[in-house]
Amino acid sequence: MSSEPAHGPTTRQALWDLSAAAAGIGTYVLHLPGEQLEVDDRLLELSELSRATFSGRPADVYANVHPDDVDDVVARVQRAIASAGTYAAEYRIVLPGGGHRLVAARGRILTDEQGATTALVGAVYDVTESREATARTAAVLETMAVGYLALDADWSVTYVNAAAEHIAQASRADLVGRSFWEVFPATVGTEFERSYRHAVATGEPVSFDAYYPAPLDVWVEVRAVPAPDGLALYFLDITERVQSRAAAERAGARLAALGRIALSLNDAESLEELAVIMAEQGQAALDADGGAVAVPDPNDAEQLVSYISSSLGERTRAQYSRMPLDAHLPVTQAARTATRVLIHDLAEGVAFGPVPEEVSVTTGCQAWACLPLVARGRLLGVLSVGWKQPQQFEGEQLELLETYAAQCAQALQRLEARKAERAAAEQAQAAALAERASGQRQATLVAIAQALADADTRDGVLTVLSTWGASLLGANGCGLCLREADGAHVLTSVTDTYAEVGTRLQRVPADFPLPVIRAATTGAAF
């Protein structure tokens, strides 16, 4: 048995040999300057050599290194020797049956007391399986539709897959090795940074949705997973999903607004009220910046009367409140042809003519949609909607405009029908009242005739006339004039309303200048 202490050099060497053998590590010593190579059996095995085929020269090992790798290995050894530093390389050993083994070599230079280089010592180990596993992982990462980005403990980017390159709009060559906060500055101070630091501090994964501004201009669903040496980030581009959801929400809001407008339109009692609802409330529902409704002037078929939203300004309201039907404007063209007119941008407005260009300058709106309001084949008006930004007028937007125009046309038609119904009802009521009044008058006349027939004195006749007759005629009083037999005089009798006149004029000459006296003497009405 050895009497060497447990911490002696022989013991330490034995422990190293056991550890190296257990880990499958081969060791070597390259003696310098003669470059005599001393290796153990594990290194021979990794290099596809044996004691019989190994002569102690480095060339024996290089002979089995893959031709594409050998120059790099030799160069790295020479640099380590020249710099008295360290050596690191990965290279392939060609196997007799085909294929190769990937090995990693590490070493460092030893020097004597005078600083002269004496040896390069190190170890070699098989990394084929780990590199293949890494390659398989990388292959999976590269084929994922999810972006993957790895960070080390210092927040430096260590890996970027193809999907992450696409989202970041940058190549991995521009990202790997750089600080994450440097290459993605817009994350600083935002939910991105707070969530990433929280994941690292707590060791717990975090998930969230967030928007990264221009130039990326992207919504991402992020999952940040802590790793022993840093943080793994998974990104999914959800821009289209977010935009679709936002579009659906906007569409829902517009439909709700149109529903509210429909109720308001149904309650409108006048054309002015109806037009204000169409122009003012309609522009909000259509995400527009202004609106107007033009209807034919009921007193002049060659003129349009416009109701213009307040957002387009008082100058516009004053200038275009009335327009000749033959004016060269999109709204009048829509009214003349009963077809929609779309102006997508300022260039189209300029091309349409000088007046539309002036309208764009006055209102600030460069895009316009003028839609005829037609019900049962009859033009009732034109709805005009304006935007300050260019418009495409495609798909959903155009369908919404047409739907709203149809809704407005129905409201106009409904208002006209209500007016006609009210007029007819008023006429019917007036006719009924007239008929009832006529019946009442006839009954009164019959009663008067009977009363007059029963009266046997002049005062009795006067009483009948003053009560029944005055009421029938809506008069304040009445009188009775009788021509005497000689025809030279007229006797008068009047009700108490005219008592003073009756006292003064009880008997007057037939030629007295009063219409009633003349009527009594001539038998003609005055």
XYZ file of C-alpha atoms in Angstrom:
526
model
C 0.000 0.000 0.000
C 1.136 3.571 -0.725
C 2.092 5.740 2.178
C 1.438 8.947 0.162
C -0.992 11.429 1.845
C -4.535 11.637 0.446
C -3.769 15.090 -0.937
C -0.474 14.118 -2.575
C 0.262 14.526 -6.321
C -0.158 10.821 -7.104
C -3.568 10.783 -5.424
C -4.682 13.921 -7.247
C -3.589 12.407 -10.563
C -5.504 9.224 -9.819
C -8.639 11.205 -8.985
C -8.287 13.194 -12.222
C -7.811 10.003 -14.229
C -10.925 8.465 -12.674
C -12.973 11.618 -13.291
C -11.770 11.927 -16.889
C -12.493 8.277 -17.576
C -15.953 8.542 -16.032
C -16.726 11.611 -18.150
C -15.267 10.078 -21.307
C -12.608 12.786 -21.518
C -9.317 12.169 -23.299
C -6.182 14.043 -22.242
C -3.028 15.081 -24.045
C 0.339 16.794 -23.523
C 2.107 18.361 -26.483
C 5.723 18.757 -25.401
C 7.411 21.849 -26.784
C 9.338 22.872 -28.661
C 9.771 19.403 -30.171
C 6.003 18.798 -30.529
C 6.103 15.280 -29.109
C 2.470 14.359 -28.412
C 1.555 12.277 -25.376
C -2.077 11.042 -25.190
C -4.163 8.660 -23.148
C -6.227 5.770 -24.470
C -9.490 7.759 -24.477
C -8.015 10.398 -26.776
C -6.754 7.647 -29.099
C -10.248 6.185 -29.151
C -11.849 9.578 -29.899
C -9.302 10.148 -32.682
C -9.837 6.700 -34.259
C -6.234 5.660 -33.376
C -4.584 2.887 -31.398
C -1.229 2.494 -29.741
C -0.119 0.547 -32.780
C -1.065 3.303 -35.233
C 0.005 6.241 -33.116
C 3.638 7.350 -33.452
C 3.540 10.261 -30.995
C 3.303 12.907 -33.681
C 0.393 15.436 -33.935
C 0.157 14.560 -37.627
C -1.243 11.141 -36.661
C -4.249 12.871 -35.068
C -4.576 15.428 -37.877
C -4.724 12.582 -40.394
C -8.184 11.608 -39.142
C -9.537 15.178 -38.811
C -12.054 16.125 -41.486
C -10.261 17.841 -44.403
C -12.454 20.921 -44.051
C -11.505 21.291 -40.376
C -7.812 20.390 -40.204
C -6.368 23.767 -41.250
C -8.425 25.543 -38.599
C -7.312 23.097 -35.873
C -3.642 23.481 -36.736
C -3.958 27.257 -36.894
C -5.583 27.403 -33.456
C -2.803 25.239 -31.937
C -0.129 27.496 -33.439
C -1.861 30.653 -32.163
C -2.019 29.217 -28.652
C 1.687 28.392 -28.740
C 2.636 31.770 -30.181
C 0.591 33.698 -27.631
C 1.296 31.407 -24.672
C -2.453 31.442 -24.150
C -5.322 28.996 -24.396
C -6.513 26.655 -27.101
C -10.129 25.831 -28.051
C -11.476 24.068 -31.117
C -14.270 21.894 -32.365
C -13.625 19.538 -35.264
C -14.853 16.397 -36.926
C -13.068 13.037 -36.798
C -13.735 10.963 -39.912
C -14.994 7.492 -39.013
C -13.847 4.406 -40.978
C -17.398 3.321 -41.772
C -18.465 6.755 -42.932
C -19.811 9.716 -41.044
C -17.932 11.636 -38.433
C -17.563 12.259 -34.721
C -17.626 15.834 -33.424
C -15.099 16.511 -30.679
C -14.227 19.581 -28.654
C -10.659 20.289 -27.582
C -9.494 22.636 -24.825
C -5.977 23.373 -23.615
C -3.530 25.864 -22.191
C 0.208 26.569 -22.477
C 2.646 25.730 -19.658
C 5.856 27.722 -19.170
C 9.003 27.236 -17.051
C 10.411 29.634 -14.500
C 12.110 31.654 -17.229
C 8.779 32.018 -19.104
C 9.749 29.652 -21.892
C 6.926 27.581 -23.372
C 7.232 23.944 -22.352
C 3.954 22.228 -23.233
C 0.343 22.513 -24.363
C -1.829 20.413 -22.063
C -5.535 19.798 -22.361
C -8.459 17.538 -22.877
C -10.710 16.336 -25.710
C -14.306 15.120 -25.366
C -17.093 13.877 -27.625
C -19.778 16.508 -28.233
C -21.539 14.682 -31.070
C -24.697 13.881 -29.149
C -24.974 17.268 -27.474
C -24.361 19.089 -30.754
C -26.844 16.861 -32.544
C -29.368 17.543 -29.809
C -28.615 21.251 -30.152
C -28.955 20.952 -33.917
C -32.268 19.149 -33.535
C -33.445 21.847 -31.141
C -32.267 24.531 -33.550
C -34.066 22.794 -36.411
C -37.257 22.770 -34.383
C -36.783 26.411 -33.435
C -36.138 27.368 -37.050
C -39.286 25.679 -38.313
C -41.526 27.120 -35.618
C -44.018 29.764 -36.654
C -43.351 31.317 -33.247
C -40.476 33.732 -32.893
C -37.781 32.597 -30.426
C -35.093 34.801 -28.934
C -32.656 33.725 -26.192
C -30.980 36.114 -23.754
C -28.081 35.435 -21.405
C -27.797 36.669 -17.826
C -26.438 40.013 -19.061
C -29.447 40.594 -21.368
C -27.381 39.921 -24.471
C -29.042 38.176 -27.408
C -27.592 34.690 -27.887
C -29.991 33.117 -30.379
C -32.669 34.284 -32.837
C -34.777 31.997 -35.021
C -36.160 32.799 -38.460
C -39.630 33.752 -37.193
C -38.096 36.187 -34.712
C -36.010 37.689 -37.514
C -39.220 38.311 -39.452
C -40.952 39.990 -36.507
C -37.871 42.042 -35.597
C -37.290 42.984 -39.251
C -33.578 42.299 -38.684
C -31.173 39.429 -39.324
C -29.685 37.364 -36.526
C -26.280 38.655 -37.546
C -27.475 42.129 -36.544
C -28.969 40.921 -33.257
C -26.842 38.144 -31.728
C -24.209 39.397 -29.311
C -25.870 42.776 -28.765
C -27.781 44.060 -25.741
C -31.507 43.398 -26.006
C -32.273 46.906 -24.722
C -30.064 48.347 -27.444
C -31.634 46.501 -30.370
C -35.185 46.941 -29.026
C -35.091 50.375 -27.363
C -38.865 50.843 -27.360
C -39.190 48.057 -24.753
C -37.439 50.141 -22.083
C -39.837 51.394 -19.428
C -42.795 49.487 -20.884
C -44.686 46.306 -20.126
C -42.013 44.429 -22.059
C -39.232 45.409 -19.658
C -41.362 45.111 -16.511
C -42.517 41.618 -17.453
C -39.051 40.383 -18.474
C -37.410 41.589 -15.283
C -40.259 40.146 -13.218
C -39.762 36.730 -14.854
C -36.016 36.782 -14.153
C -36.472 37.982 -10.576
C -39.175 35.465 -9.656
C -38.215 32.530 -11.863
C -41.832 32.384 -13.054
C -42.939 32.521 -16.716
C -45.041 35.513 -17.774
C -47.387 35.954 -20.737
C -48.853 39.163 -22.129
C -49.926 40.953 -25.303
C -48.232 44.226 -26.203
C -47.666 46.638 -29.061
C -44.180 47.521 -30.341
C -44.261 50.851 -32.206
C -42.793 51.828 -35.567
C -40.656 50.889 -37.318
C -41.846 47.396 -36.323
C -45.480 48.492 -35.800
C -46.488 45.057 -34.561
C -48.700 43.497 -31.897
C -47.129 40.434 -30.280
C -48.228 37.756 -27.874
C -45.201 37.187 -25.625
C -44.222 34.364 -23.323
C -41.080 34.920 -21.283
C -39.608 31.765 -19.680
C -36.676 32.015 -17.228
C -33.707 29.748 -17.985
C -30.658 28.853 -15.841
C -28.434 31.089 -17.957
C -30.900 33.818 -18.938
C -34.349 34.222 -20.443
C -36.155 32.585 -23.367
C -38.648 34.753 -25.231
C -41.379 33.420 -27.494
C -43.189 35.851 -29.812
C -46.303 35.376 -31.906
C -47.307 38.115 -34.334
C -50.970 38.844 -33.523
C -51.236 42.122 -35.447
C -53.851 40.756 -37.827
C -55.844 39.281 -34.953
C -55.778 42.555 -33.008
C -56.690 44.569 -36.092
C -59.524 42.170 -36.924
C -60.833 42.388 -33.377
C -60.587 46.184 -33.459
C -62.335 46.250 -36.833
C -65.094 44.023 -35.473
C -65.473 46.289 -32.446
C -65.634 49.347 -34.697
C -68.187 47.634 -36.925
C -70.258 46.720 -33.876
C -70.071 50.288 -32.604
C -71.110 51.599 -36.017
C -74.055 49.210 -36.188
C -75.119 50.256 -32.695
C -74.817 53.905 -33.734
C -76.877 53.237 -36.853
C -79.496 51.584 -34.656
C -79.654 54.681 -32.453
C -79.829 56.895 -35.529
C -82.679 54.784 -36.920
C -84.675 55.472 -33.757
C -83.943 59.190 -34.022
C -84.890 59.234 -37.703
C -88.158 57.511 -36.904
C -89.007 60.187 -34.328
C -88.179 63.164 -36.580
C -91.192 65.373 -37.267
C -89.769 67.709 -39.904
C -87.412 67.661 -42.869
C -85.016 70.015 -41.072
C -84.866 67.764 -38.011
C -84.397 64.710 -40.204
C -81.554 66.295 -42.176
C -79.713 67.382 -39.020
C -79.837 63.812 -37.678
C -78.575 62.416 -40.985
C -75.673 64.872 -41.250
C -74.585 65.296 -37.627
C -75.134 61.844 -36.157
C -74.355 60.060 -39.408
C -70.810 61.387 -39.680
C -69.932 59.908 -36.280
C -71.349 56.497 -37.188
C -69.404 56.513 -40.474
C -66.068 57.627 -38.934
C -66.321 60.724 -41.110
C -65.352 64.353 -40.590
C -68.425 65.992 -42.070
C -71.784 65.355 -43.667
C -74.652 67.011 -45.530
C -78.083 66.205 -46.918
C -79.394 67.916 -50.048
C -83.058 67.722 -51.050
C -84.975 69.248 -53.978
C -86.437 72.677 -53.274
C -90.228 72.148 -53.110
C -90.702 75.562 -54.728
C -88.032 75.234 -57.420
C -87.230 71.867 -59.009
C -83.957 73.269 -60.414
C -82.503 73.974 -56.964
C -81.174 71.805 -54.129
C -81.463 72.854 -50.488
C -78.603 71.584 -48.277
C -78.447 70.878 -44.576
C -74.729 70.824 -43.660
C -73.091 69.540 -40.454
C -71.545 72.120 -38.135
C -68.131 70.429 -38.415
C -67.779 71.725 -41.984
C -67.957 75.329 -40.815
C -70.268 78.298 -41.174
C -68.621 79.421 -44.405
C -69.512 76.117 -46.060
C -73.030 76.272 -44.683
C -73.568 79.768 -46.056
C -71.967 79.106 -49.444
C -73.642 75.782 -50.241
C -77.018 76.010 -48.485
C -78.616 76.298 -51.938
C -77.195 74.910 -55.188
C -78.415 74.915 -58.785
C -79.095 71.382 -59.952
C -76.831 71.924 -62.956
C -73.805 72.997 -60.833
C -70.634 70.966 -61.483
C -70.414 69.265 -58.078
C -70.385 65.627 -56.996
C -73.618 66.157 -55.026
C -75.502 67.672 -57.965
C -74.188 64.986 -60.300
C -75.511 62.349 -57.895
C -78.861 64.157 -57.833
C -79.072 64.416 -61.637
C -78.050 60.816 -62.354
C -79.344 59.053 -59.205
C -75.968 57.254 -58.997
C -73.296 57.510 -56.320
C -70.217 59.669 -56.848
C -66.969 58.813 -55.004
C -63.982 61.156 -54.644
C -61.140 59.113 -53.143
C -58.610 61.876 -52.534
C -57.643 65.470 -53.262
C -56.233 64.574 -56.687
C -59.611 63.211 -57.797
C -61.331 66.292 -56.420
C -59.018 68.542 -58.445
C -59.617 66.421 -61.533
C -63.384 66.645 -61.041
C -63.307 70.424 -61.352
C -62.458 73.752 -59.704
C -65.572 73.865 -57.490
C -64.942 70.478 -55.809
C -61.342 71.565 -55.266
C -62.600 74.728 -53.586
C -64.967 72.654 -51.425
C -62.021 70.511 -50.281
C -60.036 73.611 -49.350
C -62.991 75.188 -47.530
C -64.024 72.091 -45.585
C -60.645 70.405 -45.142
C -62.135 67.168 -46.490
C -60.407 65.613 -49.493
C -62.465 62.421 -49.840
C -66.218 62.472 -50.490
C -69.035 59.996 -50.993
C -72.276 61.370 -52.488
C -75.073 58.804 -52.402
C -78.534 59.308 -53.909
C -81.439 58.731 -51.520
C -83.903 56.747 -53.609
C -87.145 55.138 -52.453
C -89.549 53.315 -54.772
C -87.624 54.560 -57.773
C -87.925 58.224 -56.811
C -85.005 60.490 -55.851
C -85.671 62.106 -52.470
C -82.263 63.687 -51.888
C -78.501 63.133 -51.739
C -76.383 62.170 -48.710
C -72.822 63.576 -48.786
C -70.093 62.353 -46.404
C -66.569 63.809 -46.180
C -63.200 62.679 -44.761
C -59.987 64.608 -44.194
C -57.896 61.567 -45.142
C -57.972 59.630 -48.455
C -60.435 56.737 -48.554
C -60.447 53.418 -50.433
C -64.245 52.963 -50.427
C -64.023 49.182 -50.508
C -65.898 46.259 -49.030
C -67.278 46.908 -45.573
C -67.026 50.718 -45.756
C -68.924 50.956 -49.034
C -71.552 48.500 -47.814
C -72.006 50.581 -44.653
C -72.432 53.776 -46.693
C -75.039 52.166 -48.939
C -76.892 50.759 -45.931
C -76.971 54.144 -44.236
C -78.136 55.869 -47.437
C -80.979 53.364 -47.777
C -81.911 53.976 -44.153
C -81.988 57.749 -44.750
C -84.086 57.320 -47.914
C -86.628 55.260 -45.992
C -86.758 57.932 -43.294
C -87.427 60.641 -45.895
C -90.135 58.540 -47.482
C -91.659 57.841 -44.073
C -91.692 61.571 -43.290
C -93.432 62.343 -46.581
C -95.993 59.617 -45.906
C -96.650 61.041 -42.439
C -97.168 64.528 -43.861
C -99.590 63.145 -46.439
C -101.433 61.175 -43.755
C -101.711 64.264 -41.539
C -102.981 66.386 -44.440
C -105.547 63.737 -45.348
C -106.633 63.448 -41.718
C -106.987 67.217 -41.414
C -109.072 67.352 -44.601
C -111.293 64.529 -43.406
C -111.771 66.211 -40.032
C -112.629 69.532 -41.686
C -115.144 67.818 -43.960
C -116.738 66.063 -40.999
C -116.979 69.293 -39.061
C -118.474 71.074 -42.069
C -121.014 68.307 -42.550
C -121.948 68.358 -38.883
C -122.277 72.147 -38.931
C -124.440 71.969 -42.057
C -126.759 69.494 -40.386
C -126.991 71.686 -37.351
C -127.810 74.717 -39.507
C -130.506 72.833 -41.343
C -132.079 71.797 -38.075
C -131.961 75.373 -36.816
C -133.593 76.701 -39.992
C -136.422 74.200 -39.621
C -136.899 75.269 -36.002
C -136.859 78.960 -36.999
C -139.416 78.357 -39.742
C -141.706 76.608 -37.284
C -141.286 79.370 -34.709
C -141.989 82.075 -37.274
C -145.090 80.226 -38.364
C -146.299 80.191 -34.774
C -145.531 83.879 -34.138
C -148.663 86.064 -34.451
C -147.215 89.491 -33.655
C -144.378 91.609 -34.890
C -142.664 91.347 -31.510
C -143.021 87.566 -31.619
C -141.341 87.443 -35.014
C -138.618 89.746 -33.711
C -138.066 87.488 -30.708
C -137.616 84.447 -32.966
C -135.133 86.308 -35.147
C -133.175 87.734 -32.216
C -132.742 84.385 -30.542
C -132.635 81.673 -33.173
C -131.611 83.783 -36.161
C -128.827 85.723 -34.480
C -127.357 82.509 -33.088
C -127.546 80.784 -36.458
C -125.816 83.674 -38.214
C -123.334 84.349 -35.421
C -124.706 87.903 -35.141
C -124.833 90.214 -32.149
C -128.403 91.319 -32.858
C -131.049 91.704 -35.541
C -133.965 93.846 -36.634
C -137.112 93.774 -38.703
C -138.059 96.405 -41.288
C -141.617 96.544 -42.692
C -142.665 98.779 -45.577
C -146.002 100.509 -45.036
C -148.806 100.021 -47.517
C -148.366 103.431 -49.086
C -144.713 102.589 -49.738
C -143.597 105.972 -48.439
C -142.401 104.867 -45.019
C -140.726 101.873 -43.298
C -141.430 100.714 -39.786
C -138.432 99.242 -37.864
C -138.173 96.907 -34.888
C -134.779 95.867 -33.428
C -133.483 93.673 -30.600
C -132.296 95.143 -27.341
C -128.713 95.205 -28.688
C -129.725 98.007 -30.981
C -132.402 99.576 -28.719
C -131.018 103.095 -29.147
C -131.210 102.792 -32.918
C -134.702 101.367 -32.682
C -135.899 104.287 -30.557
C -134.565 106.847 -33.022
C -135.644 105.082 -36.205
C -139.041 103.454 -35.503
C -140.639 105.003 -38.617
C -138.486 106.436 -41.414
C -138.998 107.564 -44.977
C -138.604 104.879 -47.623
C -135.670 106.749 -49.109
C -133.754 106.901 -45.791
C -130.038 106.245 -46.572
C -129.571 102.947 -44.806
C -128.939 99.618 -46.596
C -131.592 97.871 -44.511
C -134.232 100.514 -45.427
C -133.307 100.245 -49.100
C -133.586 96.443 -48.876
C -137.082 96.798 -47.348
C -138.315 99.210 -50.075
C -136.660 97.557 -53.102
C -136.662 93.894 -52.099
C -132.943 93.585 -53.001
C -130.199 92.410 -50.691
C -127.486 94.797 -49.606
